[in-house]
Amino acid sequence: MQNATTSNDACLSIVHSLMCHRQGGESETFAKRAIESLVKKLKEKKDELESLITAITTSGAHPSKCVTIQRTLDGRLQVAGRKGFPHVIYARLWRWPDLHKNELKHLKICKFAFDLKCDSVCINPYHYDRVVSPGIDLSGLTLQQAGPQAPLVNNDYAGEPPNSWMGPGKQEAMGPTSAQTVQHPAVESSKPGGQQMSWQSGSTAQYTPEMSASINPPFYPSASDMSYLPVSTHPGPEFWCSITSYEMDVQVGETFKVPSSCPAVTVDGYVDPSGGNRFCLGQLSNVHRTEASEKARLHIGKGVQLVCHGEGDVWVKCLSDHAVFVQSYYLDREAGRSPGDAVHKIYPNAYIKVFDLRQCHRQMQQQAQTASAAANAQAAAVSGNIPGPGSVGGIAPAIGLPGLSAAAGIGVDDLRRLCILRMSFVKGWGPDYPRQDIKQTPCWIEIQLHRALQLLDEVLHTMPIGEPHAHD
């Protein structure tokens, strides 16, 4: 074919050709950046670029070789501020827009498959097959498709102004730090195999009752499984969590503490003041209550159930008729997003794990170690105690100081955020909504997880960070 794209064409021409074959699950901006980045990496490897062009433009009809990029330290690739596994990113772009990261299995012909742990990773979508992985937390992760299901995204209460929700492709112009929304919608039980959890750039990831069936009840390991021994031998806390209610940026009522003897607690919109395993937001008064808060409170209804499993893992079930919106570092990681980069929309009747104690403990240890090492290195650099070819007269070069400052700037508050969940009722925030921050939502709660805070206290004692350094 005379006008067929080849590896000798200009990068822009190759990108344009490959863009024509994308499946449409991702936004055009994200897809273009991902493809541009890949083509630039392959420009010096003509044969691999040719293999990519052949594979994509023929939809795998012609045999193609491995198409490789360098493996990163954590195995993930960052594109447009989002992180994900490279072979999954490109398989979603060109083959399966609703693919979950655990559903790929490489073909025998692939010599650089992601799970072979080579220095290079093959991202050729036609070197992988899709398999269903039962029993994984986010097995239903799919990209939201246009069509009849779209209205499910907006299940806020009736009467909200039309501009209070913006669908995929119609995001508001938010700052670069605005959280993306990941949707977990419920579908009617009369529709077997209906849409389960989904997410896409700039819209919301979704969890459904169908998905919950594969993860509910949670897996309970045997006592002989060493990997599930307690994270710490320190006695557990008297209360497993404390819940504080807010309306906009104002705390409402007293903090509600949940005893460890009560692993399941319901947060609802009713008025029973007796406590126990129920925190009723309807009984809380606020002299500064806004009309938006009053309206939202009327639609909390049965609210949510928070369940503590094992040593400190937390699951959420949405009992309300309206969705709840969750900030969860665990869900961020499962969705391949950077911590704090996403808002997760959980639809009615979905039952989802939102916190993993062991993962949180690893994160706090890593961040504390990084901060401590960076602080020491920064102090040494400032005082000129780092010898080396780059230093002049004992003064360390300043080129690395900005990076060191950022790492050394990790403080106790940053680590404490790992131990906190935030959840908004009825109203969401982020690029899909007129509210950029959870503190702009009419009714939300903050959940502090006490076992995680105990572990953080241990980490801070064994590796103190942010201590003032002695100066000569």
Coordinates of C-alpha atoms in Angstrom, one line a residue:
M1 CA 0.0 0.0 0.0
Q2 CA 1.6 3.2 -1.2
N3 CA 0.5 5.5 1.7
A4 CA 1.1 3.0 4.5
T5 CA 2.8 4.4 7.6
T6 CA 6.4 3.2 8.2
S7 CA 9.0 3.8 10.8
N8 CA 10.7 6.3 8.5
D9 CA 7.8 8.7 8.6
A10 CA 7.8 11.7 10.9
C11 CA 6.8 11.1 14.5
L12 CA 3.6 13.2 14.0
S13 CA 2.5 11.1 11.1
I14 CA 3.1 7.9 13.0
V15 CA 1.3 9.2 16.1
H16 CA -1.7 10.3 13.9
S17 CA -1.9 6.8 12.3
L18 CA -1.7 5.0 15.6
M19 CA -4.3 7.3 17.1
C20 CA -6.8 6.2 14.4
H21 CA -6.7 2.7 15.8
R22 CA -7.3 3.5 19.5
Q23 CA -10.4 1.9 21.1
G24 CA -11.7 5.1 22.6
G25 CA -11.7 4.1 26.3
E26 CA -9.2 6.8 27.3
S27 CA -9.5 10.5 26.6
E28 CA -8.0 11.8 23.4
T29 CA -5.4 13.9 25.3
F30 CA -4.2 10.9 27.4
A31 CA -4.0 8.6 24.4
K32 CA -2.1 11.1 22.3
R33 CA 0.5 11.7 25.1
A34 CA 0.9 7.9 25.7
I35 CA 1.4 7.3 22.0
E36 CA 3.7 10.3 21.5
S37 CA 5.9 9.1 24.4
L38 CA 6.1 5.6 23.0
V39 CA 6.9 6.7 19.4
K40 CA 9.7 8.9 20.7
K41 CA 11.2 6.1 22.7
L42 CA 11.1 3.8 19.7
K43 CA 12.5 6.3 17.1
E44 CA 16.0 4.9 17.5
K45 CA 14.7 1.3 17.3
K46 CA 13.3 1.2 13.8
D47 CA 12.6 -2.5 13.7
E48 CA 10.5 -2.4 16.9
L49 CA 8.7 0.7 15.8
E50 CA 7.9 -1.0 12.5
S51 CA 6.6 -4.0 14.5
L52 CA 4.4 -1.7 16.5
I53 CA 3.0 -0.1 13.4
T54 CA 2.4 -3.4 11.8
A55 CA 0.7 -4.9 14.8
I56 CA -1.6 -1.9 15.4
T57 CA -2.5 -1.1 11.8
T58 CA -3.3 -4.7 11.0
S59 CA -5.0 -5.4 14.3
G60 CA -2.6 -8.3 14.9
A61 CA -3.3 -10.0 11.6
H62 CA 0.4 -10.0 10.7
P63 CA 3.1 -11.5 13.1
S64 CA 5.1 -8.9 14.9
K65 CA 8.2 -8.8 17.2
C66 CA 8.5 -7.5 20.7
V67 CA 8.1 -3.8 21.1
T68 CA 10.1 -2.8 24.2
I69 CA 10.7 0.1 26.5
Q70 CA 12.9 0.4 29.6
R71 CA 11.5 -1.0 32.8
T72 CA 11.1 1.6 35.5
L73 CA 12.1 1.0 39.2
D74 CA 8.5 0.4 40.3
G75 CA 7.5 -1.2 37.0
R76 CA 5.0 1.6 36.2
L77 CA 4.9 4.2 33.5
Q78 CA 3.7 7.8 34.1
V79 CA 1.7 9.4 31.4
A80 CA -0.1 12.8 31.8
G81 CA 0.2 12.6 35.6
R82 CA -1.1 9.1 35.8
K83 CA 0.9 5.9 36.6
G84 CA 0.1 2.5 35.3
F85 CA 1.8 -0.7 34.0
P86 CA 3.0 0.0 30.5
H87 CA 1.7 -3.2 28.8
V88 CA -1.7 -2.5 30.4
I89 CA -1.8 1.1 29.3
Y90 CA -1.2 0.2 25.6
A91 CA -3.4 -2.9 25.7
R92 CA -6.2 -0.6 26.9
L93 CA -5.5 1.9 24.2
W94 CA -5.5 -0.5 21.2
R95 CA -7.3 -3.7 22.2
W96 CA -9.4 -3.8 25.4
P97 CA -10.6 -0.4 26.9
D98 CA -12.2 -2.2 29.9
L99 CA -9.0 -4.2 30.8
H100 CA -8.0 -4.7 34.4
K101 CA -4.3 -4.9 35.2
N102 CA -4.4 -8.5 36.4
E103 CA -6.1 -9.8 33.2
L104 CA -3.1 -10.0 30.9
K105 CA -1.1 -13.2 30.1
H106 CA 1.8 -13.1 27.6
L107 CA 2.1 -15.3 24.6
K108 CA 5.0 -17.8 24.3
I109 CA 6.5 -15.8 21.5
C110 CA 7.0 -12.8 23.8
K111 CA 10.5 -12.7 25.1
F112 CA 10.2 -9.5 27.1
A113 CA 6.8 -9.8 28.7
F114 CA 6.1 -7.7 31.8
D115 CA 6.0 -10.6 34.2
L116 CA 9.3 -12.0 33.0
K117 CA 11.0 -9.2 34.9
C118 CA 13.5 -8.3 32.2
D119 CA 15.2 -4.9 32.0
S120 CA 13.0 -4.1 29.0
V121 CA 9.2 -4.6 28.8
C122 CA 7.2 -5.6 25.8
I123 CA 4.2 -3.4 25.3
N124 CA 3.0 -5.0 22.0
P125 CA -0.7 -5.5 22.7
Y126 CA -0.8 -8.5 20.4
H127 CA 1.8 -10.3 22.5
Y128 CA -0.7 -10.7 25.3
D129 CA -4.0 -12.5 25.8
R130 CA -6.7 -11.4 28.1
V131 CA -7.7 -13.8 30.9
V132 CA -10.2 -13.3 33.7
S133 CA -8.7 -13.5 37.1
P134 CA -11.2 -14.6 39.7
G135 CA -11.1 -13.5 43.3
I136 CA -9.2 -10.2 42.9
D137 CA -10.3 -7.1 44.5
L138 CA -10.9 -5.0 41.4
S139 CA -11.8 -7.7 39.0
G140 CA -14.5 -5.6 37.4
L141 CA -12.4 -2.6 36.5
T142 CA -13.8 -1.5 33.2
L143 CA -13.8 1.7 31.3
Q144 CA -17.1 3.5 31.1
Q145 CA -18.6 3.3 27.7
A146 CA -20.9 5.8 26.1
G147 CA -24.5 4.7 25.8
P148 CA -27.5 4.0 27.9
Q149 CA -25.4 3.4 31.1
A150 CA -24.0 7.0 31.0
P151 CA -26.8 8.5 33.1
L152 CA -25.7 6.3 36.0
V153 CA -22.8 8.6 36.5
N154 CA -25.1 11.3 37.7
N155 CA -27.1 9.9 40.5
D156 CA -27.1 13.0 42.6
Y157 CA -30.4 14.1 44.0
A158 CA -33.0 15.7 41.8
G159 CA -33.1 19.4 41.4
E160 CA -29.3 20.0 41.2
P161 CA -28.4 22.7 38.6
P162 CA -27.3 21.1 35.2
N163 CA -23.7 22.4 35.5
S164 CA -23.2 20.5 38.8
W165 CA -22.2 17.4 36.9
M166 CA -20.1 17.2 33.7
G167 CA -19.8 14.0 31.8
P168 CA -16.7 12.4 30.2
G169 CA -15.1 14.7 27.8
K170 CA -16.7 17.8 29.4
Q171 CA -14.5 18.3 32.4
E172 CA -14.3 21.7 34.0
A173 CA -11.0 23.5 33.8
M174 CA -9.4 22.5 37.1
G175 CA -5.9 23.0 38.4
P176 CA -3.3 20.3 37.8
T177 CA -3.8 19.0 41.4
S178 CA -7.5 18.4 41.0
A179 CA -8.3 14.8 41.8
Q180 CA -9.7 12.6 39.0
T181 CA -12.9 10.7 39.8
V182 CA -12.9 6.9 39.6
Q183 CA -16.4 5.4 39.5
H184 CA -17.8 2.3 41.1
P185 CA -21.5 2.3 40.0
A186 CA -24.2 -0.1 40.8
V187 CA -26.5 -1.6 38.2
E188 CA -29.9 -3.2 38.5
S189 CA -29.8 -6.7 39.8
S190 CA -32.1 -7.8 37.0
K191 CA -29.2 -7.1 34.6
P192 CA -26.7 -10.0 35.0
G193 CA -23.3 -9.2 33.8
G194 CA -24.0 -5.5 33.9
Q195 CA -21.4 -2.8 34.1
Q196 CA -19.1 -3.1 37.0
M197 CA -16.3 -0.9 38.3
S198 CA -14.9 1.5 35.7
W199 CA -12.6 4.5 35.5
Q200 CA -11.2 6.8 32.9
S201 CA -9.2 10.0 32.8
G202 CA -11.3 12.9 34.1
S203 CA -14.4 10.9 35.0
T204 CA -15.4 8.6 37.8
A205 CA -14.1 4.4 38.7
Q206 CA -17.1 2.2 39.6
Y207 CA -17.9 -0.7 41.9
T208 CA -21.1 -2.8 41.6
P209 CA -22.9 -5.6 43.5
E210 CA -21.8 -8.0 40.8
M211 CA -18.2 -7.2 41.5
S212 CA -18.8 -7.5 45.2
A213 CA -19.9 -11.1 44.7
S214 CA -16.3 -12.1 43.9
I215 CA -14.8 -10.3 47.0
N216 CA -17.5 -10.7 49.6
P217 CA -16.9 -12.2 52.1
P218 CA -13.2 -11.3 52.2
F219 CA -10.6 -14.0 52.2
Y220 CA -9.6 -15.2 55.7
P221 CA -6.1 -16.8 55.6
S222 CA -5.2 -19.7 57.9
A223 CA -3.1 -19.1 61.0
S224 CA -0.2 -21.0 59.4
D225 CA 0.1 -18.5 56.6
M226 CA 3.2 -16.5 57.7
S227 CA 2.4 -13.6 55.3
Y228 CA -0.7 -12.9 57.3
L229 CA 0.8 -12.7 60.7
P230 CA 0.0 -9.4 62.5
V231 CA 1.9 -6.4 61.2
S232 CA 2.8 -5.5 64.8
T233 CA 2.8 -7.4 68.2
H234 CA 1.7 -4.2 69.9
P235 CA -1.7 -4.6 71.5
G236 CA -4.6 -3.3 69.4
P237 CA -6.3 0.0 70.2
E238 CA -9.4 0.4 72.3
F239 CA -11.2 2.0 69.4
W240 CA -10.5 0.9 65.8
C241 CA -11.6 4.2 64.2
S242 CA -12.9 7.6 65.0
I243 CA -15.3 9.4 62.7
T244 CA -15.7 13.2 62.4
S245 CA -18.5 14.8 60.5
Y246 CA -18.1 18.0 58.4
E247 CA -20.3 20.3 56.4
M248 CA -18.1 22.2 54.0
D249 CA -15.1 23.2 56.1
V250 CA -16.9 23.2 59.4
Q251 CA -16.8 20.3 61.9
V252 CA -20.3 19.3 63.1
G253 CA -20.8 17.6 66.4
E254 CA -18.3 15.6 68.4
T255 CA -16.0 12.9 67.0
F256 CA -17.6 9.5 67.1
K257 CA -15.3 6.6 68.3
V258 CA -16.0 3.0 67.4
P259 CA -14.9 0.3 69.9
S260 CA -12.7 -2.5 68.6
S261 CA -15.3 -4.9 70.0
C262 CA -17.7 -3.5 67.3
P263 CA -16.0 -4.2 63.9
A264 CA -19.0 -2.9 61.8
V265 CA -20.4 0.6 62.2
T266 CA -23.1 2.3 60.2
V267 CA -23.0 6.1 59.4
D268 CA -26.5 7.2 58.3
G269 CA -28.7 10.2 58.0
Y270 CA -31.1 9.3 60.8
V271 CA -31.4 10.7 64.3
D272 CA -30.8 8.0 67.0
P273 CA -28.4 9.5 69.5
S274 CA -27.7 6.3 71.4
G275 CA -24.4 5.6 69.6
G276 CA -23.1 2.0 69.7
N277 CA -22.7 0.7 66.2
R278 CA -24.5 3.7 64.6
F279 CA -23.3 7.2 64.0
C280 CA -26.5 9.2 63.0
L281 CA -25.6 12.4 61.2
G282 CA -29.2 13.6 61.2
Q283 CA -29.1 14.4 64.9
L284 CA -26.1 16.8 64.6
S285 CA -26.9 20.5 64.7
N286 CA -25.0 23.3 62.9
V287 CA -26.0 27.0 63.4
H288 CA -24.1 27.8 60.2
R289 CA -25.7 25.1 58.1
T290 CA -26.2 26.0 54.4
E291 CA -29.1 25.1 52.2
A292 CA -26.8 22.8 50.2
S293 CA -25.9 20.9 53.4
E294 CA -29.5 20.7 54.5
K295 CA -30.5 19.3 51.1
A296 CA -27.6 16.7 51.0
R297 CA -28.4 15.5 54.6
L298 CA -31.9 14.6 53.5
H299 CA -30.5 12.2 50.9
I300 CA -27.9 10.4 53.1
G301 CA -30.6 7.8 54.1
K302 CA -29.1 4.5 55.2
G303 CA -25.6 5.8 54.5
V304 CA -22.7 3.5 54.6
Q305 CA -21.4 0.6 56.6
L306 CA -17.7 0.5 57.6
V307 CA -16.3 -2.9 58.4
C308 CA -12.9 -3.6 60.0
H309 CA -11.5 -7.0 59.0
G310 CA -8.5 -8.7 60.5
E311 CA -5.9 -6.5 62.1
G312 CA -7.1 -3.3 60.4
D313 CA -8.3 -3.7 56.8
V314 CA -11.4 -1.7 56.0
W315 CA -14.3 -2.3 53.7
V316 CA -17.2 0.0 52.8
K317 CA -20.7 -1.0 51.8
C318 CA -22.9 1.8 50.3
L319 CA -26.4 1.4 51.8
S320 CA -27.7 4.7 50.6
D321 CA -29.8 5.3 47.5
H322 CA -27.1 7.7 46.4
A323 CA -23.5 7.2 45.7
V324 CA -20.7 8.1 48.2
F325 CA -17.3 9.5 47.1
V326 CA -14.1 8.2 48.8
Q327 CA -10.6 9.3 49.0
S328 CA -8.5 6.1 49.4
Y329 CA -4.8 5.6 48.8
Y330 CA -5.5 1.8 48.6
L331 CA -8.0 2.3 45.7
D332 CA -5.6 4.8 44.1
R333 CA -2.9 2.1 44.0
E334 CA -5.3 -0.6 42.8
A335 CA -6.4 1.6 39.9
G336 CA -2.8 2.4 39.0
R337 CA -3.1 6.1 40.1
S338 CA -0.7 8.2 42.2
P339 CA -1.7 8.6 45.8
G340 CA -4.3 11.3 46.2
D341 CA -4.8 11.5 42.5
A342 CA -8.3 10.1 42.3
V343 CA -11.8 10.3 43.9
H344 CA -13.7 7.0 43.9
K345 CA -17.4 7.0 43.4
I346 CA -19.1 4.0 45.1
Y347 CA -22.6 3.3 44.0
P348 CA -25.5 1.8 46.1
N349 CA -25.1 -1.8 47.3
A350 CA -21.4 -2.1 46.3
Y351 CA -19.1 -3.6 48.9
I352 CA -15.5 -2.5 48.4
K353 CA -12.2 -2.7 50.2
V354 CA -10.9 0.8 50.8
F355 CA -7.9 0.3 53.1
D356 CA -5.2 -2.3 53.5
L357 CA -3.2 -2.1 56.7
R358 CA -0.1 -4.1 55.5
Q359 CA 0.2 -1.9 52.4
C360 CA -0.2 1.2 54.4
H361 CA 2.5 0.1 56.8
R362 CA 4.9 -0.5 53.9
Q363 CA 4.1 2.9 52.5
M364 CA 4.7 4.7 55.8
Q365 CA 8.0 2.9 56.3
Q366 CA 9.2 3.7 52.8
Q367 CA 8.2 7.4 53.0
A368 CA 9.8 7.8 56.5
Q369 CA 13.0 6.2 55.3
T370 CA 13.1 8.4 52.2
A371 CA 12.5 11.5 54.2
S372 CA 15.1 10.6 56.8
A373 CA 17.7 9.8 54.2
A374 CA 17.0 13.0 52.2
A375 CA 17.1 15.2 55.3
N376 CA 20.5 13.7 56.2
A377 CA 21.8 14.1 52.7
Q378 CA 20.5 17.6 52.4
A379 CA 22.2 18.6 55.7
A380 CA 25.4 17.1 54.5
A381 CA 25.1 18.8 51.1
V382 CA 24.5 22.2 52.7
S383 CA 27.4 21.9 55.0
G384 CA 29.6 20.7 52.2
N385 CA 30.4 17.3 53.7
I386 CA 29.7 15.3 50.5
P387 CA 33.0 14.8 48.7
G388 CA 33.0 13.9 45.0
P389 CA 34.0 15.0 41.6
G390 CA 31.1 17.4 41.4
S391 CA 32.0 19.3 44.6
V392 CA 34.1 22.4 44.5
G393 CA 36.2 23.3 47.5
G394 CA 34.2 21.0 49.7
I395 CA 30.8 22.6 48.7
A396 CA 28.3 20.1 47.3
P397 CA 26.8 21.0 44.0
A398 CA 23.4 22.6 44.4
I399 CA 21.8 20.7 41.5
G400 CA 20.4 17.9 43.7
L401 CA 19.1 20.2 46.5
P402 CA 15.6 20.8 45.2
G403 CA 14.9 17.1 44.9
L404 CA 16.4 16.5 48.4
S405 CA 14.3 19.4 49.8
A406 CA 11.1 17.8 48.5
A407 CA 11.9 14.4 49.9
A408 CA 13.1 15.9 53.2
G409 CA 9.9 17.9 53.4
I410 CA 7.8 14.8 54.1
G411 CA 6.4 15.4 57.6
V412 CA 4.2 13.7 60.2
D413 CA 1.1 15.2 58.6
D414 CA 2.0 13.6 55.2
L415 CA 2.4 10.2 56.8
R416 CA -0.7 10.6 58.9
R417 CA -2.8 11.0 55.7
L418 CA -2.0 7.4 54.9
C419 CA -4.1 6.4 58.0
I420 CA -7.1 8.5 57.0
L421 CA -10.2 7.9 54.8
R422 CA -12.4 10.7 53.6
M423 CA -15.9 10.2 52.3
S424 CA -18.5 12.6 50.9
F425 CA -22.2 11.8 50.8
V426 CA -24.3 12.5 47.7
K427 CA -22.0 15.1 46.2
G428 CA -18.6 14.5 44.6
W429 CA -15.6 16.7 44.0
G430 CA -12.8 16.8 41.3
P431 CA -12.8 17.5 37.6
D432 CA -16.3 16.1 37.0
Y433 CA -17.9 18.5 39.5
P434 CA -17.9 22.2 40.4
R435 CA -16.3 21.4 43.7
Q436 CA -12.5 21.0 43.6
D437 CA -11.9 19.9 47.2
I438 CA -13.8 17.7 49.6
K439 CA -14.1 20.7 51.9
Q440 CA -16.4 22.2 49.4
T441 CA -18.9 19.3 49.6
P442 CA -22.0 19.8 51.7
C443 CA -21.7 16.7 53.9
W444 CA -18.6 14.5 54.5
I445 CA -16.8 12.5 57.1
E446 CA -13.2 11.8 58.0
I447 CA -12.3 8.4 59.3
Q448 CA -9.1 8.0 61.3
L449 CA -7.9 4.4 61.6
H450 CA -6.3 3.8 65.0
R451 CA -4.4 0.7 64.3
A452 CA -2.7 2.4 61.3
L453 CA -1.9 5.4 63.5
Q454 CA -0.4 3.0 66.1
L455 CA 1.9 1.6 63.5
L456 CA 2.8 5.0 62.3
D457 CA 3.8 5.9 65.9
E458 CA 6.1 2.9 66.0
V459 CA 7.6 3.9 62.7
L460 CA 8.3 7.4 63.9
H461 CA 9.9 6.1 67.1
T462 CA 12.2 3.7 65.3
M463 CA 13.1 6.2 62.5
P464 CA 12.5 9.8 63.7
I465 CA 12.1 12.3 60.8
G466 CA 12.3 16.1 60.7
E467 CA 14.5 16.4 63.8
P468 CA 16.5 19.6 63.9
H469 CA 20.1 19.1 63.0
A470 CA 22.8 20.5 65.1
H471 CA 24.7 23.4 63.6
D472 CA 28.3 24.3 64.2

